[in-house]
Amino acid sequence: MNSKKIIGYSIILVFIILTAGYLYYQNNAIELSIYDFEQENIPETFDGYTIAQVSDLHNKEYNGRLTTELEEQNPDIIVVTGDVIDRNRTDIPVAVQAMEEMMNIAPVYFVTGNHELASGVYPELQREIDRIGVIDLDNSYERLEIEDQEIGLIGIEDPLFLLLDDIMEVGSEELLIQARIEGLIEEAGTDFNLLLSHRAELMSVYAAADVDLALTGHAHGGQIRLPFINGLFAPSQGFLPDYTSGQYSEDNTHMIVSRGLGNSIFPLRINNRPELVIVNLHSSSN
């Protein structure tokens, strides 16, 4: 073999190794995104309150690295915004173990994603997460209290769980979701309300319901992120989606979209590392 061929093969080998290393890093190195959210109707006692958001795990195992990252952030609560399991490789024990580890750090609140229903085993998962003490917040709310001051934590189930009769009664899926959120906010009776929902594409619904802050996922960061492009493709939004990662605002409503921590049908992330979201609440009423 002559020297030119050796050099050529060596270059190809180095390229393959570097590409493999890059893809491994892009799909396994957790990126921490911290948001400081300030609003006047956040009670003073919740100034500095920390929320960790875990979304779209899809049965991904981090072998303790996610737990370690959560421990270092020391959140007041952990919220899981859907797709903790994957319909294509459902592993309930892996999902339950992940949430058990979270429970050792802070109270855990959970809402469903589309993969919970599509897996066909959600009733079993629901029994298991109830058993370990995870709070199922689908179509429910909790008043979080510190020194007699409260905020509302609102949860809504994934739209796949909606019944056709209920949708037909109000006219559309969006109107049904809006009505349910509005009802929960009214029941909670709190000035500041934080919504947990899987779907980022429903931003206009959250705004119509006058949600203060929504934490969502589902978009996987657009899967492939290119310069000047807000992600290439997202479930339920298609190509060049509007909501993939970061903070968005519409009227008086704000939304933070997690890029998620796992993959599903498309197995690779490019320029789009798995993300752990931390939200620090701040009161501007001082």
PDB file of C-alpha atoms in Angstrom:
ATOM      1  CA  MET A   1       0.000   0.000   0.000  1.00  0.00           C
ATOM      2  CA  ASN A   2       1.485   3.324  -1.015  1.00  0.00           C
ATOM      3  CA  SER A   3       1.770   6.304   1.286  1.00  0.00           C
ATOM      4  CA  LYS A   4      -1.063   8.244  -0.402  1.00  0.00           C
ATOM      5  CA  LYS A   5      -3.532   5.435   0.306  1.00  0.00           C
ATOM      6  CA  ILE A   6      -2.352   5.178   3.900  1.00  0.00           C
ATOM      7  CA  ILE A   7      -2.860   8.916   4.375  1.00  0.00           C
ATOM      8  CA  GLY A   8      -6.284   8.730   2.710  1.00  0.00           C
ATOM      9  CA  TYR A   9      -7.464   5.823   4.870  1.00  0.00           C
ATOM     10  CA  SER A  10      -6.083   7.524   7.970  1.00  0.00           C
ATOM     11  CA  ILE A  11      -8.036  10.704   7.207  1.00  0.00           C
ATOM     12  CA  ILE A  12     -11.228   8.687   6.707  1.00  0.00           C
ATOM     13  CA  LEU A  13     -10.655   6.795   9.964  1.00  0.00           C
ATOM     14  CA  VAL A  14     -10.049   9.997  11.910  1.00  0.00           C
ATOM     15  CA  PHE A  15     -13.187  11.516  10.381  1.00  0.00           C
ATOM     16  CA  ILE A  16     -15.271   8.485  11.387  1.00  0.00           C
ATOM     17  CA  ILE A  17     -13.913   8.551  14.945  1.00  0.00           C
ATOM     18  CA  LEU A  18     -14.501  12.296  15.313  1.00  0.00           C
ATOM     19  CA  THR A  19     -18.022  12.025  13.887  1.00  0.00           C
ATOM     20  CA  ALA A  20     -18.894   9.142  16.205  1.00  0.00           C
ATOM     21  CA  GLY A  21     -17.516  11.058  19.178  1.00  0.00           C
ATOM     22  CA  TYR A  22     -19.462  14.178  18.225  1.00  0.00           C
ATOM     23  CA  LEU A  23     -22.732  12.272  17.850  1.00  0.00           C
ATOM     24  CA  TYR A  24     -22.216  10.469  21.154  1.00  0.00           C
ATOM     25  CA  TYR A  25     -21.570  13.771  22.903  1.00  0.00           C
ATOM     26  CA  GLN A  26     -24.573  15.431  21.260  1.00  0.00           C
ATOM     27  CA  ASN A  27     -26.892  12.659  22.424  1.00  0.00           C
ATOM     28  CA  ASN A  28     -25.521  11.947  25.903  1.00  0.00           C
ATOM     29  CA  ALA A  29     -24.012  15.117  27.403  1.00  0.00           C
ATOM     30  CA  ILE A  30     -26.717  16.863  29.429  1.00  0.00           C
ATOM     31  CA  GLU A  31     -26.890  20.625  28.971  1.00  0.00           C
ATOM     32  CA  LEU A  32     -28.176  22.708  31.867  1.00  0.00           C
ATOM     33  CA  SER A  33     -30.453  25.619  30.930  1.00  0.00           C
ATOM     34  CA  ILE A  34     -31.298  28.059  33.729  1.00  0.00           C
ATOM     35  CA  TYR A  35     -34.157  30.552  33.484  1.00  0.00           C
ATOM     36  CA  ASP A  36     -34.810  33.343  35.958  1.00  0.00           C
ATOM     37  CA  PHE A  37     -38.506  34.144  35.719  1.00  0.00           C
ATOM     38  CA  GLU A  38     -39.679  37.333  37.418  1.00  0.00           C
ATOM     39  CA  GLN A  39     -43.268  38.469  37.754  1.00  0.00           C
ATOM     40  CA  GLU A  40     -45.185  40.749  40.079  1.00  0.00           C
ATOM     41  CA  ASN A  41     -47.824  38.178  41.047  1.00  0.00           C
ATOM     42  CA  ILE A  42     -45.243  35.685  42.310  1.00  0.00           C
ATOM     43  CA  PRO A  43     -45.492  35.850  46.124  1.00  0.00           C
ATOM     44  CA  GLU A  44     -42.477  37.188  47.987  1.00  0.00           C
ATOM     45  CA  THR A  45     -42.050  33.901  49.859  1.00  0.00           C
ATOM     46  CA  PHE A  46     -41.512  32.151  46.499  1.00  0.00           C
ATOM     47  CA  ASP A  47     -38.672  34.475  45.527  1.00  0.00           C
ATOM     48  CA  GLY A  48     -35.824  32.098  44.653  1.00  0.00           C
ATOM     49  CA  TYR A  49     -38.089  29.036  44.408  1.00  0.00           C
ATOM     50  CA  THR A  50     -36.429  26.501  42.093  1.00  0.00           C
ATOM     51  CA  ILE A  51     -38.181  24.126  39.713  1.00  0.00           C
ATOM     52  CA  ALA A  52     -36.367  21.404  37.772  1.00  0.00           C
ATOM     53  CA  GLN A  53     -38.069  20.252  34.574  1.00  0.00           C
ATOM     54  CA  VAL A  54     -37.425  16.778  33.172  1.00  0.00           C
ATOM     55  CA  SER A  55     -39.064  16.086  29.824  1.00  0.00           C
ATOM     56  CA  ASP A  56     -39.111  13.455  27.082  1.00  0.00           C
ATOM     57  CA  LEU A  57     -36.827  10.892  28.675  1.00  0.00           C
ATOM     58  CA  HIS A  58     -38.162   8.151  26.373  1.00  0.00           C
ATOM     59  CA  ASN A  59     -36.669   5.475  28.639  1.00  0.00           C
ATOM     60  CA  LYS A  60     -33.200   6.970  28.241  1.00  0.00           C
ATOM     61  CA  GLU A  61     -30.798   5.832  30.964  1.00  0.00           C
ATOM     62  CA  TYR A  62     -28.129   8.223  32.196  1.00  0.00           C
ATOM     63  CA  ASN A  63     -26.629   5.863  34.778  1.00  0.00           C
ATOM     64  CA  GLY A  64     -26.846   8.348  37.622  1.00  0.00           C
ATOM     65  CA  ARG A  65     -25.676  11.426  35.708  1.00  0.00           C
ATOM     66  CA  LEU A  66     -29.144  12.996  35.555  1.00  0.00           C
ATOM     67  CA  THR A  67     -29.657  12.314  39.255  1.00  0.00           C
ATOM     68  CA  THR A  68     -26.311  13.889  40.096  1.00  0.00           C
ATOM     69  CA  GLU A  69     -27.160  16.984  38.053  1.00  0.00           C
ATOM     70  CA  LEU A  70     -30.509  17.295  39.810  1.00  0.00           C
ATOM     71  CA  GLU A  71     -28.895  16.913  43.227  1.00  0.00           C
ATOM     72  CA  GLU A  72     -26.430  19.689  42.432  1.00  0.00           C
ATOM     73  CA  GLN A  73     -29.274  22.045  41.487  1.00  0.00           C
ATOM     74  CA  ASN A  74     -31.176  21.270  44.723  1.00  0.00           C
ATOM     75  CA  PRO A  75     -34.659  22.112  43.362  1.00  0.00           C
ATOM     76  CA  ASP A  76     -37.717  22.674  45.518  1.00  0.00           C
ATOM     77  CA  ILE A  77     -39.774  20.494  43.172  1.00  0.00           C
ATOM     78  CA  ILE A  78     -39.157  18.389  40.060  1.00  0.00           C
ATOM     79  CA  VAL A  79     -41.727  18.375  37.259  1.00  0.00           C
ATOM     80  CA  VAL A  80     -41.847  15.676  34.589  1.00  0.00           C
ATOM     81  CA  THR A  81     -43.659  16.921  31.495  1.00  0.00           C
ATOM     82  CA  GLY A  82     -44.451  13.701  29.662  1.00  0.00           C
ATOM     83  CA  ASP A  83     -42.939  10.884  27.608  1.00  0.00           C
ATOM     84  CA  VAL A  84     -41.030   9.287  30.445  1.00  0.00           C
ATOM     85  CA  ILE A  85     -41.498   6.041  28.495  1.00  0.00           C
ATOM     86  CA  ASP A  86     -41.236   5.320  24.762  1.00  0.00           C
ATOM     87  CA  ARG A  87     -43.869   3.474  22.782  1.00  0.00           C
ATOM     88  CA  ASN A  88     -41.254   1.685  20.656  1.00  0.00           C
ATOM     89  CA  ARG A  89     -39.157   0.321  23.535  1.00  0.00           C
ATOM     90  CA  THR A  90     -41.314   0.634  26.620  1.00  0.00           C
ATOM     91  CA  ASP A  91     -39.511  -0.189  29.852  1.00  0.00           C
ATOM     92  CA  ILE A  92     -41.603   0.641  32.907  1.00  0.00           C
ATOM     93  CA  PRO A  93     -38.960  -0.384  35.508  1.00  0.00           C
ATOM     94  CA  VAL A  94     -36.428   2.022  33.939  1.00  0.00           C
ATOM     95  CA  ALA A  95     -38.942   4.878  34.031  1.00  0.00           C
ATOM     96  CA  VAL A  96     -39.969   4.123  37.604  1.00  0.00           C
ATOM     97  CA  GLN A  97     -36.359   3.903  38.771  1.00  0.00           C
ATOM     98  CA  ALA A  98     -35.627   7.299  37.221  1.00  0.00           C
ATOM     99  CA  MET A  99     -38.539   8.861  39.076  1.00  0.00           C
ATOM    100  CA  GLU A 100     -37.673   7.077  42.315  1.00  0.00           C
ATOM    101  CA  GLU A 101     -34.231   8.668  42.155  1.00  0.00           C
ATOM    102  CA  MET A 102     -35.872  12.058  41.579  1.00  0.00           C
ATOM    103  CA  MET A 103     -38.163  11.465  44.571  1.00  0.00           C
ATOM    104  CA  ASN A 104     -35.084  11.205  46.788  1.00  0.00           C
ATOM    105  CA  ILE A 105     -34.223  14.789  45.824  1.00  0.00           C
ATOM    106  CA  ALA A 106     -37.551  16.662  45.847  1.00  0.00           C
ATOM    107  CA  PRO A 107     -41.301  16.141  45.392  1.00  0.00           C
ATOM    108  CA  VAL A 108     -42.058  15.011  41.836  1.00  0.00           C
ATOM    109  CA  TYR A 109     -45.068  16.081  39.764  1.00  0.00           C
ATOM    110  CA  PHE A 110     -45.959  14.307  36.517  1.00  0.00           C
ATOM    111  CA  VAL A 111     -48.170  14.914  33.490  1.00  0.00           C
ATOM    112  CA  THR A 112     -48.580  12.557  30.558  1.00  0.00           C
ATOM    113  CA  GLY A 113     -47.178  12.802  27.058  1.00  0.00           C
ATOM    114  CA  ASN A 114     -48.350  11.123  23.872  1.00  0.00           C
ATOM    115  CA  HIS A 115     -46.067   8.124  24.371  1.00  0.00           C
ATOM    116  CA  GLU A 116     -47.717   7.253  27.671  1.00  0.00           C
ATOM    117  CA  LEU A 117     -50.963   6.510  25.819  1.00  0.00           C
ATOM    118  CA  ALA A 118     -49.374   5.141  22.637  1.00  0.00           C
ATOM    119  CA  SER A 119     -47.368   2.595  24.652  1.00  0.00           C
ATOM    120  CA  GLY A 120     -50.561   0.789  25.648  1.00  0.00           C
ATOM    121  CA  VAL A 121     -49.261   0.245  29.184  1.00  0.00           C
ATOM    122  CA  TYR A 122     -50.003   3.576  30.837  1.00  0.00           C
ATOM    123  CA  PRO A 123     -52.355   2.106  33.490  1.00  0.00           C
ATOM    124  CA  GLU A 124     -49.463  -0.034  34.726  1.00  0.00           C
ATOM    125  CA  LEU A 125     -47.068   2.925  34.737  1.00  0.00           C
ATOM    126  CA  GLN A 126     -49.664   5.023  36.535  1.00  0.00           C
ATOM    127  CA  ARG A 127     -50.010   2.416  39.284  1.00  0.00           C
ATOM    128  CA  GLU A 128     -46.248   2.297  39.729  1.00  0.00           C
ATOM    129  CA  ILE A 129     -45.709   6.041  39.916  1.00  0.00           C
ATOM    130  CA  ASP A 130     -48.600   6.326  42.379  1.00  0.00           C
ATOM    131  CA  ARG A 131     -46.975   3.597  44.464  1.00  0.00           C
ATOM    132  CA  ILE A 132     -43.671   5.457  44.788  1.00  0.00           C
ATOM    133  CA  GLY A 133     -45.356   8.760  45.638  1.00  0.00           C
ATOM    134  CA  VAL A 134     -45.072  10.718  42.389  1.00  0.00           C
ATOM    135  CA  ILE A 135     -47.962  13.198  42.170  1.00  0.00           C
ATOM    136  CA  ASP A 136     -50.019  12.636  39.003  1.00  0.00           C
ATOM    137  CA  LEU A 137     -51.152  16.127  38.006  1.00  0.00           C
ATOM    138  CA  ASP A 138     -53.145  15.243  34.870  1.00  0.00           C
ATOM    139  CA  ASN A 139     -56.228  17.511  34.852  1.00  0.00           C
ATOM    140  CA  SER A 140     -55.508  18.501  38.423  1.00  0.00           C
ATOM    141  CA  TYR A 141     -53.805  21.159  40.503  1.00  0.00           C
ATOM    142  CA  GLU A 142     -51.822  21.645  43.687  1.00  0.00           C
ATOM    143  CA  ARG A 143     -51.510  24.761  45.768  1.00  0.00           C
ATOM    144  CA  LEU A 144     -47.868  25.145  46.748  1.00  0.00           C
ATOM    145  CA  GLU A 145     -47.581  27.051  50.001  1.00  0.00           C
ATOM    146  CA  ILE A 146     -44.765  28.880  51.778  1.00  0.00           C
ATOM    147  CA  GLU A 147     -45.593  30.871  54.906  1.00  0.00           C
ATOM    148  CA  ASP A 148     -49.290  31.260  54.056  1.00  0.00           C
ATOM    149  CA  GLN A 149     -48.587  32.424  50.500  1.00  0.00           C
ATOM    150  CA  GLU A 150     -49.486  30.175  47.567  1.00  0.00           C
ATOM    151  CA  ILE A 151     -48.939  29.579  43.878  1.00  0.00           C
ATOM    152  CA  GLY A 152     -50.955  27.230  41.698  1.00  0.00           C
ATOM    153  CA  LEU A 153     -49.367  24.241  39.975  1.00  0.00           C
ATOM    154  CA  ILE A 154     -51.720  23.176  37.176  1.00  0.00           C
ATOM    155  CA  GLY A 155     -51.434  19.989  35.130  1.00  0.00           C
ATOM    156  CA  ILE A 156     -53.140  18.941  31.906  1.00  0.00           C
ATOM    157  CA  GLU A 157     -53.137  15.512  30.269  1.00  0.00           C
ATOM    158  CA  ASP A 158     -51.788  14.947  26.767  1.00  0.00           C
ATOM    159  CA  PRO A 159     -54.393  15.624  24.044  1.00  0.00           C
ATOM    160  CA  LEU A 160     -54.235  11.980  22.926  1.00  0.00           C
ATOM    161  CA  PHE A 161     -56.151  11.105  26.094  1.00  0.00           C
ATOM    162  CA  LEU A 162     -59.084  13.365  25.172  1.00  0.00           C
ATOM    163  CA  LEU A 163     -62.381  11.658  24.406  1.00  0.00           C
ATOM    164  CA  LEU A 164     -64.090  12.430  21.098  1.00  0.00           C
ATOM    165  CA  ASP A 165     -67.441  13.055  22.799  1.00  0.00           C
ATOM    166  CA  ASP A 166     -65.854  15.689  25.043  1.00  0.00           C
ATOM    167  CA  ILE A 167     -64.206  17.378  22.055  1.00  0.00           C
ATOM    168  CA  MET A 168     -67.445  17.407  20.058  1.00  0.00           C
ATOM    169  CA  GLU A 169     -69.321  18.917  22.985  1.00  0.00           C
ATOM    170  CA  VAL A 170     -67.223  22.104  22.980  1.00  0.00           C
ATOM    171  CA  GLY A 171     -66.317  22.199  19.279  1.00  0.00           C
ATOM    172  CA  SER A 172     -62.584  21.531  19.128  1.00  0.00           C
ATOM    173  CA  GLU A 173     -59.652  19.968  20.929  1.00  0.00           C
ATOM    174  CA  GLU A 174     -58.138  23.388  21.593  1.00  0.00           C
ATOM    175  CA  LEU A 175     -61.330  24.774  23.147  1.00  0.00           C
ATOM    176  CA  LEU A 176     -61.639  21.721  25.398  1.00  0.00           C
ATOM    177  CA  ILE A 177     -58.062  22.079  26.636  1.00  0.00           C
ATOM    178  CA  GLN A 178     -58.544  25.805  27.189  1.00  0.00           C
ATOM    179  CA  ALA A 179     -61.739  25.221  29.173  1.00  0.00           C
ATOM    180  CA  ARG A 180     -60.071  22.606  31.361  1.00  0.00           C
ATOM    181  CA  ILE A 181     -57.103  24.843  32.110  1.00  0.00           C
ATOM    182  CA  GLU A 182     -59.378  27.772  32.914  1.00  0.00           C
ATOM    183  CA  GLY A 183     -61.419  25.571  35.231  1.00  0.00           C
ATOM    184  CA  LEU A 184     -58.327  24.381  37.089  1.00  0.00           C
ATOM    185  CA  ILE A 185     -57.018  27.933  37.466  1.00  0.00           C
ATOM    186  CA  GLU A 186     -60.376  29.013  38.870  1.00  0.00           C
ATOM    187  CA  GLU A 187     -60.418  26.094  41.321  1.00  0.00           C
ATOM    188  CA  ALA A 188     -56.861  26.785  42.445  1.00  0.00           C
ATOM    189  CA  GLY A 189     -57.754  30.402  43.152  1.00  0.00           C
ATOM    190  CA  THR A 190     -54.123  31.537  43.170  1.00  0.00           C
ATOM    191  CA  ASP A 191     -52.708  34.744  41.690  1.00  0.00           C
ATOM    192  CA  PHE A 192     -49.758  33.042  39.978  1.00  0.00           C
ATOM    193  CA  ASN A 193     -50.292  29.798  38.083  1.00  0.00           C
ATOM    194  CA  LEU A 194     -47.686  27.494  36.576  1.00  0.00           C
ATOM    195  CA  LEU A 195     -48.925  25.029  33.954  1.00  0.00           C
ATOM    196  CA  LEU A 196     -47.369  21.632  33.247  1.00  0.00           C
ATOM    197  CA  SER A 197     -48.200  20.347  29.771  1.00  0.00           C
ATOM    198  CA  HIS A 198     -46.437  18.126  27.274  1.00  0.00           C
ATOM    199  CA  ARG A 199     -47.312  20.083  24.135  1.00  0.00           C
ATOM    200  CA  ALA A 200     -45.385  23.191  23.117  1.00  0.00           C
ATOM    201  CA  GLU A 201     -47.475  23.762  19.985  1.00  0.00           C
ATOM    202  CA  LEU A 202     -50.503  24.732  22.126  1.00  0.00           C
ATOM    203  CA  MET A 203     -48.997  28.092  23.100  1.00  0.00           C
ATOM    204  CA  SER A 204     -52.014  30.039  21.805  1.00  0.00           C
ATOM    205  CA  VAL A 205     -54.315  27.865  23.934  1.00  0.00           C
ATOM    206  CA  TYR A 206     -52.277  28.597  27.064  1.00  0.00           C
ATOM    207  CA  ALA A 207     -52.384  32.304  26.257  1.00  0.00           C
ATOM    208  CA  ALA A 208     -56.155  32.202  25.742  1.00  0.00           C
ATOM    209  CA  ALA A 209     -56.486  30.521  29.155  1.00  0.00           C
ATOM    210  CA  ASP A 210     -54.351  33.305  30.692  1.00  0.00           C
ATOM    211  CA  VAL A 211     -51.670  30.978  32.059  1.00  0.00           C
ATOM    212  CA  ASP A 212     -48.768  32.848  33.673  1.00  0.00           C
ATOM    213  CA  LEU A 213     -46.013  30.346  32.843  1.00  0.00           C
ATOM    214  CA  ALA A 214     -46.187  27.004  31.018  1.00  0.00           C
ATOM    215  CA  LEU A 215     -43.474  24.341  31.079  1.00  0.00           C
ATOM    216  CA  THR A 216     -43.658  22.081  28.029  1.00  0.00           C
ATOM    217  CA  GLY A 217     -41.671  19.669  25.858  1.00  0.00           C
ATOM    218  CA  HIS A 218     -42.558  17.270  23.001  1.00  0.00           C
ATOM    219  CA  ALA A 219     -40.601  19.138  20.308  1.00  0.00           C
ATOM    220  CA  HIS A 220     -37.207  17.498  21.025  1.00  0.00           C
ATOM    221  CA  GLY A 221     -35.524  20.797  20.241  1.00  0.00           C
ATOM    222  CA  GLY A 222     -36.372  20.403  16.573  1.00  0.00           C
ATOM    223  CA  GLN A 223     -34.096  17.306  16.539  1.00  0.00           C
ATOM    224  CA  ILE A 224     -31.505  18.900  14.225  1.00  0.00           C
ATOM    225  CA  ARG A 225     -30.587  22.506  14.971  1.00  0.00           C
ATOM    226  CA  LEU A 226     -28.826  24.530  12.294  1.00  0.00           C
ATOM    227  CA  PRO A 227     -27.546  28.124  12.397  1.00  0.00           C
ATOM    228  CA  PHE A 228     -30.394  30.647  12.030  1.00  0.00           C
ATOM    229  CA  ILE A 229     -32.977  27.817  12.072  1.00  0.00           C
ATOM    230  CA  ASN A 230     -35.168  27.119  15.091  1.00  0.00           C
ATOM    231  CA  GLY A 231     -34.878  23.347  14.729  1.00  0.00           C
ATOM    232  CA  LEU A 232     -35.569  21.335  11.596  1.00  0.00           C
ATOM    233  CA  PHE A 233     -38.528  19.144  12.589  1.00  0.00           C
ATOM    234  CA  ALA A 234     -40.769  18.650  15.610  1.00  0.00           C
ATOM    235  CA  PRO A 235     -43.609  16.219  16.309  1.00  0.00           C
ATOM    236  CA  SER A 236     -47.036  17.809  15.742  1.00  0.00           C
ATOM    237  CA  GLN A 237     -45.407  20.892  14.189  1.00  0.00           C
ATOM    238  CA  GLY A 238     -43.645  19.426  11.169  1.00  0.00           C
ATOM    239  CA  PHE A 239     -40.733  21.077   9.376  1.00  0.00           C
ATOM    240  CA  LEU A 240     -39.344  24.412  10.581  1.00  0.00           C
ATOM    241  CA  PRO A 241     -41.444  24.410  13.774  1.00  0.00           C
ATOM    242  CA  ASP A 242     -42.250  27.558  15.732  1.00  0.00           C
ATOM    243  CA  TYR A 243     -41.710  26.207  19.261  1.00  0.00           C
ATOM    244  CA  THR A 244     -38.705  23.990  19.906  1.00  0.00           C
ATOM    245  CA  SER A 245     -36.512  25.363  22.694  1.00  0.00           C
ATOM    246  CA  GLY A 246     -36.278  28.329  25.014  1.00  0.00           C
ATOM    247  CA  GLN A 247     -38.740  30.941  26.227  1.00  0.00           C
ATOM    248  CA  TYR A 248     -41.727  32.284  24.287  1.00  0.00           C
ATOM    249  CA  SER A 249     -44.364  34.909  25.088  1.00  0.00           C
ATOM    250  CA  GLU A 250     -47.874  35.615  23.839  1.00  0.00           C
ATOM    251  CA  ASP A 251     -50.003  38.299  25.458  1.00  0.00           C
ATOM    252  CA  ASN A 252     -49.467  37.856  29.222  1.00  0.00           C
ATOM    253  CA  THR A 253     -48.468  34.194  28.952  1.00  0.00           C
ATOM    254  CA  HIS A 254     -44.932  32.843  28.926  1.00  0.00           C
ATOM    255  CA  MET A 255     -43.784  29.360  27.945  1.00  0.00           C
ATOM    256  CA  ILE A 256     -40.506  27.514  28.422  1.00  0.00           C
ATOM    257  CA  VAL A 257     -39.917  24.589  26.060  1.00  0.00           C
ATOM    258  CA  SER A 258     -37.505  21.860  27.086  1.00  0.00           C
ATOM    259  CA  ARG A 259     -35.512  20.127  24.347  1.00  0.00           C
ATOM    260  CA  GLY A 260     -35.950  16.933  26.342  1.00  0.00           C
ATOM    261  CA  LEU A 261     -33.512  14.247  27.370  1.00  0.00           C
ATOM    262  CA  GLY A 262     -34.173  11.300  25.066  1.00  0.00           C
ATOM    263  CA  ASN A 263     -34.921  10.309  21.487  1.00  0.00           C
ATOM    264  CA  SER A 264     -37.709   8.310  19.920  1.00  0.00           C
ATOM    265  CA  ILE A 265     -38.371   7.492  16.265  1.00  0.00           C
ATOM    266  CA  PHE A 266     -35.468   9.623  15.054  1.00  0.00           C
ATOM    267  CA  PRO A 267     -32.518   8.276  17.052  1.00  0.00           C
ATOM    268  CA  LEU A 268     -30.059  11.175  16.777  1.00  0.00           C
ATOM    269  CA  ARG A 269     -29.766  14.766  17.920  1.00  0.00           C
ATOM    270  CA  ILE A 270     -27.478  17.142  16.039  1.00  0.00           C
ATOM    271  CA  ASN A 271     -26.378  20.441  17.594  1.00  0.00           C
ATOM    272  CA  ASN A 272     -29.143  19.766  20.091  1.00  0.00           C
ATOM    273  CA  ARG A 273     -27.907  18.247  23.326  1.00  0.00           C
ATOM    274  CA  PRO A 274     -30.252  16.680  25.899  1.00  0.00           C
ATOM    275  CA  GLU A 275     -31.477  19.385  28.245  1.00  0.00           C
ATOM    276  CA  LEU A 276     -32.283  19.745  31.921  1.00  0.00           C
ATOM    277  CA  VAL A 277     -34.286  22.912  32.561  1.00  0.00           C
ATOM    278  CA  ILE A 278     -34.058  24.862  35.816  1.00  0.00           C
ATOM    279  CA  VAL A 279     -36.520  27.686  36.495  1.00  0.00           C
ATOM    280  CA  ASN A 280     -35.893  30.108  39.347  1.00  0.00           C
ATOM    281  CA  LEU A 281     -38.956  32.141  40.302  1.00  0.00           C
ATOM    282  CA  HIS A 282     -38.522  35.738  41.422  1.00  0.00           C
ATOM    283  CA  SER A 283     -41.043  38.167  42.826  1.00  0.00           C
ATOM    284  CA  SER A 284     -40.978  41.718  41.495  1.00  0.00           C
ATOM    285  CA  SER A 285     -43.541  42.889  44.055  1.00  0.00           C
ATOM    286  CA  ASN A 286     -40.835  44.079  46.470  1.00  0.00           C
TER     287      ASN A 286
END
